[in-house]
Every structure is written in C-alpha cells, then in structure tokens.
C-alpha cells in the first residue's frame, strides 16, 4: 500500500531539483547588482574606464558570493550523494538550508556596503553558521533514521561531520578577528573560501580543511 | 500508435520539473524584498543595528512565505507521489495551482504592509483557499480518471482529501478571527503553518492536522 | 566512436530541462508586475478595497499571460512527446521558440497598457505568430530528419500540423478584428485562449480547434 | 565504501541541472531590459510606433545575447555529452563557466549602451575569452583524469579543442578590428555568432568554424 510522502527515492530527487533551481537563481541574481554605468556621465574612453573600475567592489562581492555558493552547493551535494532516500522532515531541513542560501545575496550585499562595520561581518558569519547548522542537522537526521546509502561506513559519516565543524571553526575564528578589524575578518573569510572552493591537493591544507 | 499529449509518465515528469522551478523562483524572489539599508543613513554600529532591526517585519514576512511555500510544496508532492501518469487536463489543474503559488509573494507582501486591515487577511486567506481548491480538484480528477499509482487504496485516497479539508477548515477559522482582530487572525495562521511545516509527532496534533 | 553533439536522447532531455526552466521563470516573473498598493495612500478598509480593485487590469493581464504560456507549454510538449531524439539544429529551433516565450511578458504588458491601440494588438499577434512558426519549423525539421518516435504515423503528424495552423488562423482572424476595434480583437483572442487552455470535450469546439 | 563527492555520474547530472537553470534564467532576464513605453508619452498609433521603433537597439541586444547564450549552451553540451562522470574540480570549472555566463547580460548591456567605445568591445571580448578558457580548462581536466566517455577517440578530443580555439581566434580578430572602428568590430562578432548559431552545412564555412 502507498502512503502520501513516505520516505522514497523520488522525494530525494525532488530535493535535488529544487536545490539546483535555488542555486542557479542565486548565482544569476547576484550579478544583477552590477549595473552598467549611465551613458550621460561618460564622454570618453577614459571616463568609461573609470566608471568600470568604480564597479570593482561589486565584482569582488560577486566573486565572494560565487565562492560561498560553490562551497555550499558542494556541501549539500556531498551529503545527498550519500543519502539514499528522504522523508518529509529531511526535506524540510533541506528547505531551511535553501532559505539561508536565498538570504546569502542579502548578507553579501550588506557586507559589501558596510565593509568597515563589525555588525555586517557578524550578520554574514551568522548566515554561514546557519547554513552549517542546517547541513549538520540534516546529516544527523539522515544518519539516525537509516536514510544513508549502502556502503556509507562510520568513517565516512565522521568525515562529513568533521568537514562541517572544521569549516565552522575557521569561519568563527575569522568572525572573531573583527574585534581587531572588520576588514581583516573579511580577508580571512575570503582566504578560507578560496581554499575550500579550489579544494587544493596540498596535504597540509587538506589536513586543516578536512 | 502515438498521439500527441496522451496520458503518460513523461507528462507527469514535466509537471514535476515546472513545479520545482516555480517553487525555487518563488523561494528566491521573496528575499529580494529585504533591502540592504542605505549607506548614507548609517554612520555608526548603533545606527546599522537599528536599520537592520527595522527590517524585522520583512524577515517575518519571509519566514511566513517560506512556511506556506514549504507546506504546499509537500502538498503537491504528496499528491504526485501517488499519481502514476498525467494528461493535459491534470497538467492544466497543476498549472492553475502554480499560478496561485506565484501569487503568494503578492498576498504575503500585502499582508505584511497592511497587517491591521481585515481585507489584507481575507486576500491572503483567499489565496490559501484557491491553492487548496486546485489541489482538491487535481486529486479528484486523477482519482476519477484512473491516474493513481498502483497500491493507492481507498484509505490513502481519503487521507489526502481529509488533509486538504482539515487545513482549509483551520485556515477558515483563522480568517474568521479577523472579525475580532486582524492580528489575532494572522497569529493563528502562523501557528497553523508552523504546525504543518514541522509535521510534529505528537499524537493530539497529528489527529487534528491529519 | 562518439562525436560532439550527435543526435541523441540526452540532447532531447536538455531541451526539456531548459524549456521547463524558461516557462517556470516566465510564469513567476509576470506576477512581479502586480505591485502592492503604497501604504501612505491607504487609510481605511474602503481605500484598500479601491486600491486592490484598481489592480484588476494587472490580474487580467496575468490571467492572459498565464493562459498563453499554458497553451504553448502544451504545444511544445505535444511535439516533444513525439520526438525521440534531437540534434543541434532542432535544439536551436527550440531555443528560438523559447526566445519568443521570453518576449511574451513584454507583448502582454504592452497590450495591457495600450489596449485601445491597434499596434499593441498587432505586436501581440506577431508574437503568437512567431511562436507558431518556430513550432511548425521544428516539427517539420524533426519529421524530415527522422527524429520522430516510433509509432508516430502520418495521421498523427498531420494532426500536429493542423492544430498549429488552426490556432494561427483563429489568431489571425482575431487580429484582423482590430480593424473594427482593438478591444474586440483582444476579447476574441482571450476566448480562443480560454478554449485552448481548458481543452473542452464538446465535439463542435474540438472540431474547430483540432 | 562510499566517500563524499567521489567522481560519479550523479555529480555530472547535477552540473547539467544547474547549467540549464542558469541558461534558462539568463535567457529570460535579458528580456527584462526591454521596457514597455510609458503611456503618458504616447497619444496616437504613430507615437506608439515611434516608441516601439526606439526600442530597436534593445531588441538587437536581446538577439545578440540570445545568440551568444545559444553558442555556449551548445559548447557546454558538446563537452558534457562526451564526459561520463565528474568530480568536484570539474564541477568547479563548470561553475566558473556559469559565473561568466551570468556576467554576459552585463557585458552585452555595456556594449549596447556604449557601441562607439573601444573599451565596451574589449570588455565583451574578455567575457567571450573567459568563457572559452573555462571550457578549454574543463575539457583538458576531463581528458587528463579519464572522465571522458567510452568511444571518445583522439580525433574527437582534438575536434573539441580545435572548435574552441578557432572560435576564439575569430573573436580575437573581431576585437582587434576595434582599432579601426568599434562598430566594425561588433558587426564582425555578430556575423561570427550568426554562423555558429545556425551551424551552416556549407563546406567552406564548416572548414573555418570547425
């Protein structure tokens, strides 16, 4: 007999569908903040060059948003590649994760506009923290309820936990650096994200980021 | 012989595709209403804190929209997990459902801006009602035309009906409360949606929400 | 040996993916034109009611856009359900179709804002015509190059042609009516679209719309 | 034993999903720049005609963006049709490609607004160059790491490289023409894109574009 919303592979497939949709939209929407300079203010090649160079912080924001989205797209994917089926609660946890993904452009814009304010760094860090917590909660839920795919052993399970916790520790340290200077804090976050996004093969770095 | 738009599993697959697309966009677009404070109005950490706290109603609206979208994503999914194939009429009913999903950000914004007006509550309730009616109509159509999956028995069919009707009764009661106070009405809707979104295991609550 | 972009089932699958994406976005974006009334202009339930009623043309536009998108979503789906594989040229024809789908919100807005102008009706009709022509071209191309699925006989092929041509004739007649009055023209298009979207079982209507 | 983010067919499937999503959004968003003329400025059919004709550059921009998106959608698809599985690094290269796809509407708008400026042509060309480089990098990575599908021989591999390099040479020549005149440069790019988008069968052209 079939019951509505039983744990199933299809439910898992739909989570993947809505997740890729939200990430695709987020990736595209963050570019909309980069606006073409007004034609009236530009009368020469030199003025156009200045106008484009003035957009530099926006391109930096775009790169930052892009890196963060990349990291969490892989984070979600790493989990779901190891999960065989999903029920309603696991799907809800994933939607909560997506709700904070959808908030990332806001946090990133706030950070870009208020780079010199500690509060902007804290809001951004809070967003990263909530993303980590929802990933952690959904992995724990999948593990406790036997939704993991066959062949996922205790060591792999532990690796997933460790990766999330290690990244959060690095971001917490970065956030704490805003007691010295908000810019130092942002710089540190950027470095952490670059390391995660490029997934370097260097053994020292791999040891730190898990 | 093949005919255009015969009832098929592929038609069902495309409904799933367009549904997840509309939900992904709706989830992302409702965040766009949360705007970063203007830099000119903010000169200190304290002023930035006030500016962010002033966004609180927007974050509440976002949470409300998110809960409602979650509930109806599961509602649609609960049905389609039990439907094996789809014809053009069933797909049209699903598109009508999506048309009212696409209207939800409008209704939620109206509610957020006019929390103290009965009419705003009624418009929001009307949107919830239309979502329920289109779900009801598509379930009835699928049942009458033999599109249900094998193994869906009479009891499961009845459960799907009951869940939709029970939710609508709770929302109708919530809407009626606006005769006393619109805010009470909104508070009641929020509680109903939190209960549905979290799908609690408590037996009393499960008995009420079906 | 594998060559890049050979006719394949995967290529067909990706056309389906990008098509449902464009339709999902179009369905959601047309709602963004319905804006919540400004709070400053509204001081009573009565004023809110007037403000919402003043949005009526926007809701009509939304319904019209929704019907047109529905019709062409089924049109594209009717074809692709009968096509087994796709090459690059067929995919390009489908992208041209999507380019005119993406233009529909513009044409519909123009029509809504300039209901009393013949030119607005003509632009809208031109958009419908281009959608029909791209569908016709891609069906013809699939037929000539042997991309149709097994079991698609000559009669089904003819039915697909006839449906497109019949709809275009009805829209051409509607557009011609703007010589008498643009509003009559729009009314006629609306009726035609309602008939197609609801796919009535009445034998007379089915005979006309194919 | 399963490890997170091992090279897999599923990872490849998700790249396809997010790619089609980004392209679908890009195709739809570039139309939003075409705005309906304001009703106040238009009092006759003649004035509406002028207002619509004044939008001509926007329609040209739309066509240009559309052609470019078409070409790179096929470029990405040509590659991925020949790749059997994907790991995290290949996915990251694909996301970088998508980041530059998402930037295309900006570059195209800049070009449309500053057609007579060399710098606008250079920015547009830089965007095309980055798209080519990311495609080249991901093909090279897939080849070196054994991710190519069975049946992809050395000649096919070489064809993929050659196509990318030939297109880039044609665009570099187009860009260099802006030393004579930016408009000549744009015209040349347009011709190159039309040739690629229509994929002509003429043997001379095929020989040039690969």
mmCIF file with all atom_site columns, N, CA, C and O in Angstrom, chain D residues 115-142:
data_model
loop_
_atom_site.group_PDB
_atom_site.id
_atom_site.type_symbol
_atom_site.label_atom_id
_atom_site.label_alt_id
_atom_site.label_comp_id
_atom_site.label_asym_id
_atom_site.label_entity_id
_atom_site.label_seq_id
_atom_site.pdbx_PDB_ins_code
_atom_site.Cartn_x
_atom_site.Cartn_y
_atom_site.Cartn_z
_atom_site.occupancy
_atom_site.B_iso_or_equiv
_atom_site.pdbx_formal_charge
_atom_site.auth_seq_id
_atom_site.auth_comp_id
_atom_site.auth_asym_id
_atom_site.auth_atom_id
_atom_site.pdbx_PDB_model_num
ATOM 1   N N  . UNK D 1 115 ? 28.199 51.444 -27.744 1.00 0.00 ? 115 UNK D N  1
ATOM 2   C CA . UNK D 1 115 ? 28.601 50.830 -29.013 1.00 0.00 ? 115 UNK D CA 1
ATOM 3   C C  . UNK D 1 115 ? 29.808 51.508 -29.648 1.00 0.00 ? 115 UNK D C  1
ATOM 4   O O  . UNK D 1 115 ? 30.600 50.875 -30.346 1.00 0.00 ? 115 UNK D O  1
ATOM 5   N N  . UNK D 1 116 ? 29.954 52.813 -29.413 1.00 0.00 ? 116 UNK D N  1
ATOM 6   C CA . UNK D 1 116 ? 31.019 53.557 -30.077 1.00 0.00 ? 116 UNK D CA 1
ATOM 7   C C  . UNK D 1 116 ? 32.322 53.595 -29.272 1.00 0.00 ? 116 UNK D C  1
ATOM 8   O O  . UNK D 1 116 ? 33.278 54.255 -29.677 1.00 0.00 ? 116 UNK D O  1
ATOM 9   N N  . UNK D 1 117 ? 32.368 52.889 -28.142 1.00 0.00 ? 117 UNK D N  1
ATOM 10  C CA . UNK D 1 117 ? 33.575 52.895 -27.303 1.00 0.00 ? 117 UNK D CA 1
ATOM 11  C C  . UNK D 1 117 ? 34.344 51.578 -27.450 1.00 0.00 ? 117 UNK D C  1
ATOM 12  O O  . UNK D 1 117 ? 33.776 50.504 -27.319 1.00 0.00 ? 117 UNK D O  1
ATOM 13  N N  . UNK D 1 118 ? 35.676 51.712 -27.682 1.00 0.00 ? 118 UNK D N  1
ATOM 14  C CA . UNK D 1 118 ? 36.521 50.521 -27.810 1.00 0.00 ? 118 UNK D CA 1
ATOM 15  C C  . UNK D 1 118 ? 36.505 49.667 -26.552 1.00 0.00 ? 118 UNK D C  1
ATOM 16  O O  . UNK D 1 118 ? 36.533 48.441 -26.608 1.00 0.00 ? 118 UNK D O  1
ATOM 17  N N  . UNK D 1 119 ? 36.453 50.348 -25.389 1.00 0.00 ? 119 UNK D N  1
ATOM 18  C CA . UNK D 1 119 ? 36.542 49.628 -24.122 1.00 0.00 ? 119 UNK D CA 1
ATOM 19  C C  . UNK D 1 119 ? 35.367 48.669 -23.939 1.00 0.00 ? 119 UNK D C  1
ATOM 20  O O  . UNK D 1 119 ? 35.538 47.549 -23.431 1.00 0.00 ? 119 UNK D O  1
ATOM 21  N N  . UNK D 1 120 ? 34.179 49.081 -24.390 1.00 0.00 ? 120 UNK D N  1
ATOM 22  C CA . UNK D 1 120 ? 32.998 48.222 -24.266 1.00 0.00 ? 120 UNK D CA 1
ATOM 23  C C  . UNK D 1 120 ? 33.182 46.958 -25.094 1.00 0.00 ? 120 UNK D C  1
ATOM 24  O O  . UNK D 1 120 ? 32.827 45.854 -24.660 1.00 0.00 ? 120 UNK D O  1
ATOM 25  N N  . UNK D 1 121 ? 33.775 47.117 -26.298 1.00 0.00 ? 121 UNK D N  1
ATOM 26  C CA . UNK D 1 121 ? 34.046 45.955 -27.144 1.00 0.00 ? 121 UNK D CA 1
ATOM 27  C C  . UNK D 1 121 ? 35.061 45.034 -26.459 1.00 0.00 ? 121 UNK D C  1
ATOM 28  O O  . UNK D 1 121 ? 34.906 43.814 -26.459 1.00 0.00 ? 121 UNK D O  1
ATOM 29  N N  . UNK D 1 122 ? 36.068 45.634 -25.844 1.00 0.00 ? 122 UNK D N  1
ATOM 30  C CA . UNK D 1 122 ? 37.100 44.832 -25.183 1.00 0.00 ? 122 UNK D CA 1
ATOM 31  C C  . UNK D 1 122 ? 36.542 44.045 -24.001 1.00 0.00 ? 122 UNK D C  1
ATOM 32  O O  . UNK D 1 122 ? 36.894 42.884 -23.794 1.00 0.00 ? 122 UNK D O  1
ATOM 33  N N  . UNK D 1 123 ? 35.664 44.701 -23.203 1.00 0.00 ? 123 UNK D N  1
ATOM 34  C CA . UNK D 1 123 ? 35.036 44.004 -22.066 1.00 0.00 ? 123 UNK D CA 1
ATOM 35  C C  . UNK D 1 123 ? 34.220 42.817 -22.579 1.00 0.00 ? 123 UNK D C  1
ATOM 36  O O  . UNK D 1 123 ? 34.299 41.710 -22.042 1.00 0.00 ? 123 UNK D O  1
ATOM 37  N N  . UNK D 1 124 ? 33.443 43.043 -23.644 1.00 0.00 ? 124 UNK D N  1
ATOM 38  C CA . UNK D 1 124 ? 32.633 41.968 -24.215 1.00 0.00 ? 124 UNK D CA 1
ATOM 39  C C  . UNK D 1 124 ? 33.532 40.825 -24.696 1.00 0.00 ? 124 UNK D C  1
ATOM 40  O O  . UNK D 1 124 ? 33.251 39.652 -24.443 1.00 0.00 ? 124 UNK D O  1
ATOM 41  N N  . UNK D 1 125 ? 34.624 41.190 -25.369 1.00 0.00 ? 125 UNK D N  1
ATOM 42  C CA . UNK D 1 125 ? 35.529 40.175 -25.885 1.00 0.00 ? 125 UNK D CA 1
ATOM 43  C C  . UNK D 1 125 ? 36.183 39.395 -24.734 1.00 0.00 ? 125 UNK D C  1
ATOM 44  O O  . UNK D 1 125 ? 36.335 38.170 -24.806 1.00 0.00 ? 125 UNK D O  1
ATOM 45  N N  . UNK D 1 126 ? 36.526 40.122 -23.664 1.00 0.00 ? 126 UNK D N  1
ATOM 46  C CA . UNK D 1 126 ? 37.112 39.480 -22.483 1.00 0.00 ? 126 UNK D CA 1
ATOM 47  C C  . UNK D 1 126 ? 36.161 38.439 -21.909 1.00 0.00 ? 126 UNK D C  1
ATOM 48  O O  . UNK D 1 126 ? 36.588 37.364 -21.476 1.00 0.00 ? 126 UNK D O  1
ATOM 49  N N  . UNK D 1 127 ? 34.875 38.752 -21.900 1.00 0.00 ? 127 UNK D N  1
ATOM 50  C CA . UNK D 1 127 ? 33.875 37.806 -21.409 1.00 0.00 ? 127 UNK D CA 1
ATOM 51  C C  . UNK D 1 127 ? 33.849 36.547 -22.288 1.00 0.00 ? 127 UNK D C  1
ATOM 52  O O  . UNK D 1 127 ? 33.851 35.423 -21.782 1.00 0.00 ? 127 UNK D O  1
ATOM 53  N N  . UNK D 1 128 ? 33.860 36.752 -23.624 1.00 0.00 ? 128 UNK D N  1
ATOM 54  C CA . UNK D 1 128 ? 33.892 35.603 -24.545 1.00 0.00 ? 128 UNK D CA 1
ATOM 55  C C  . UNK D 1 128 ? 35.162 34.784 -24.330 1.00 0.00 ? 128 UNK D C  1
ATOM 56  O O  . UNK D 1 128 ? 35.138 33.548 -24.334 1.00 0.00 ? 128 UNK D O  1
ATOM 57  N N  . UNK D 1 129 ? 36.288 35.491 -24.114 1.00 0.00 ? 129 UNK D N  1
ATOM 58  C CA . UNK D 1 129 ? 37.567 34.818 -23.904 1.00 0.00 ? 129 UNK D CA 1
ATOM 59  C C  . UNK D 1 129 ? 37.531 33.952 -22.643 1.00 0.00 ? 129 UNK D C  1
ATOM 60  O O  . UNK D 1 129 ? 37.963 32.792 -22.644 1.00 0.00 ? 129 UNK D O  1
ATOM 61  N N  . UNK D 1 130 ? 36.991 34.506 -21.540 1.00 0.00 ? 130 UNK D N  1
ATOM 62  C CA . UNK D 1 130 ? 36.931 33.758 -20.288 1.00 0.00 ? 130 UNK D CA 1
ATOM 63  C C  . UNK D 1 130 ? 36.038 32.532 -20.426 1.00 0.00 ? 130 UNK D C  1
ATOM 64  O O  . UNK D 1 130 ? 36.327 31.474 -19.858 1.00 0.00 ? 130 UNK D O  1
ATOM 65  N N  . UNK D 1 131 ? 34.934 32.678 -21.166 1.00 0.00 ? 131 UNK D N  1
ATOM 66  C CA . UNK D 1 131 ? 34.050 31.523 -21.409 1.00 0.00 ? 131 UNK D CA 1
ATOM 67  C C  . UNK D 1 131 ? 34.812 30.431 -22.143 1.00 0.00 ? 131 UNK D C  1
ATOM 68  O O  . UNK D 1 131 ? 34.717 29.248 -21.804 1.00 0.00 ? 131 UNK D O  1
ATOM 69  N N  . UNK D 1 132 ? 35.595 30.842 -23.171 1.00 0.00 ? 132 UNK D N  1
ATOM 70  C CA . UNK D 1 132 ? 36.381 29.867 -23.923 1.00 0.00 ? 132 UNK D CA 1
ATOM 71  C C  . UNK D 1 132 ? 37.435 29.204 -23.045 1.00 0.00 ? 132 UNK D C  1
ATOM 72  O O  . UNK D 1 132 ? 37.631 27.985 -23.092 1.00 0.00 ? 132 UNK D O  1
ATOM 73  N N  . UNK D 1 133 ? 38.122 30.012 -22.209 1.00 0.00 ? 133 UNK D N  1
ATOM 74  C CA . UNK D 1 133 ? 39.176 29.465 -21.363 1.00 0.00 ? 133 UNK D CA 1
ATOM 75  C C  . UNK D 1 133 ? 38.632 28.459 -20.348 1.00 0.00 ? 133 UNK D C  1
ATOM 76  O O  . UNK D 1 133 ? 39.251 27.416 -20.101 1.00 0.00 ? 133 UNK D O  1
ATOM 77  N N  . UNK D 1 134 ? 37.475 28.762 -19.746 1.00 0.00 ? 134 UNK D N  1
ATOM 78  C CA . UNK D 1 134 ? 36.914 27.815 -18.762 1.00 0.00 ? 134 UNK D CA 1
ATOM 79  C C  . UNK D 1 134 ? 36.472 26.526 -19.451 1.00 0.00 ? 134 UNK D C  1
ATOM 80  O O  . UNK D 1 134 ? 36.644 25.436 -18.906 1.00 0.00 ? 134 UNK D O  1
ATOM 81  N N  . UNK D 1 135 ? 35.904 26.653 -20.675 1.00 0.00 ? 135 UNK D N  1
ATOM 82  C CA . UNK D 1 135 ? 35.542 25.437 -21.427 1.00 0.00 ? 135 UNK D CA 1
ATOM 83  C C  . UNK D 1 135 ? 36.790 24.609 -21.740 1.00 0.00 ? 135 UNK D C  1
ATOM 84  O O  . UNK D 1 135 ? 36.796 23.381 -21.600 1.00 0.00 ? 135 UNK D O  1
ATOM 85  N N  . UNK D 1 136 ? 37.842 25.306 -22.176 1.00 0.00 ? 136 UNK D N  1
ATOM 86  C CA . UNK D 1 136 ? 39.103 24.647 -22.522 1.00 0.00 ? 136 UNK D CA 1
ATOM 87  C C  . UNK D 1 136 ? 39.681 23.939 -21.301 1.00 0.00 ? 136 UNK D C  1
ATOM 88  O O  . UNK D 1 136 ? 40.105 22.780 -21.363 1.00 0.00 ? 136 UNK D O  1
ATOM 89  N N  . UNK D 1 137 ? 39.678 24.645 -20.151 1.00 0.00 ? 137 UNK D N  1
ATOM 90  C CA . UNK D 1 137 ? 40.241 24.075 -18.919 1.00 0.00 ? 137 UNK D CA 1
ATOM 91  C C  . UNK D 1 137 ? 39.461 22.842 -18.487 1.00 0.00 ? 137 UNK D C  1
ATOM 92  O O  . UNK D 1 137 ? 40.052 21.839 -18.071 1.00 0.00 ? 137 UNK D O  1
ATOM 93  N N  . UNK D 1 138 ? 38.113 22.888 -18.593 1.00 0.00 ? 138 UNK D N  1
ATOM 94  C CA . UNK D 1 138 ? 37.356 21.745 -18.099 1.00 0.00 ? 138 UNK D CA 1
ATOM 95  C C  . UNK D 1 138 ? 37.494 20.549 -19.048 1.00 0.00 ? 138 UNK D C  1
ATOM 96  O O  . UNK D 1 138 ? 37.524 19.398 -18.607 1.00 0.00 ? 138 UNK D O  1
ATOM 97  N N  . UNK D 1 139 ? 37.641 20.810 -20.356 1.00 0.00 ? 139 UNK D N  1
ATOM 98  C CA . UNK D 1 139 ? 37.862 19.702 -21.299 1.00 0.00 ? 139 UNK D CA 1
ATOM 99  C C  . UNK D 1 139 ? 39.209 19.046 -21.042 1.00 0.00 ? 139 UNK D C  1
ATOM 100 O O  . UNK D 1 139 ? 39.328 17.820 -21.008 1.00 0.00 ? 139 UNK D O  1
ATOM 101 N N  . UNK D 1 140 ? 40.229 19.887 -20.842 1.00 0.00 ? 140 UNK D N  1
ATOM 102 C CA . UNK D 1 140 ? 41.566 19.378 -20.578 1.00 0.00 ? 140 UNK D CA 1
ATOM 103 C C  . UNK D 1 140 ? 41.591 18.558 -19.289 1.00 0.00 ? 140 UNK D C  1
ATOM 104 O O  . UNK D 1 140 ? 42.183 17.482 -19.227 1.00 0.00 ? 140 UNK D O  1
ATOM 105 N N  . UNK D 1 141 ? 40.906 19.081 -18.261 1.00 0.00 ? 141 UNK D N  1
ATOM 106 C CA . UNK D 1 141 ? 40.869 18.377 -16.981 1.00 0.00 ? 141 UNK D CA 1
ATOM 107 C C  . UNK D 1 141 ? 40.185 17.013 -17.115 1.00 0.00 ? 141 UNK D C  1
ATOM 108 O O  . UNK D 1 141 ? 40.678 15.998 -16.599 1.00 0.00 ? 141 UNK D O  1
ATOM 109 N N  . UNK D 1 142 ? 39.048 16.999 -17.831 1.00 0.00 ? 142 UNK D N  1
ATOM 110 C CA . UNK D 1 142 ? 38.306 15.745 -18.009 1.00 0.00 ? 142 UNK D CA 1
ATOM 111 C C  . UNK D 1 142 ? 39.148 14.734 -18.772 1.00 0.00 ? 142 UNK D C  1
ATOM 112 O O  . UNK D 1 142 ? 39.139 13.534 -18.468 1.00 0.00 ? 142 UNK D O  1
#
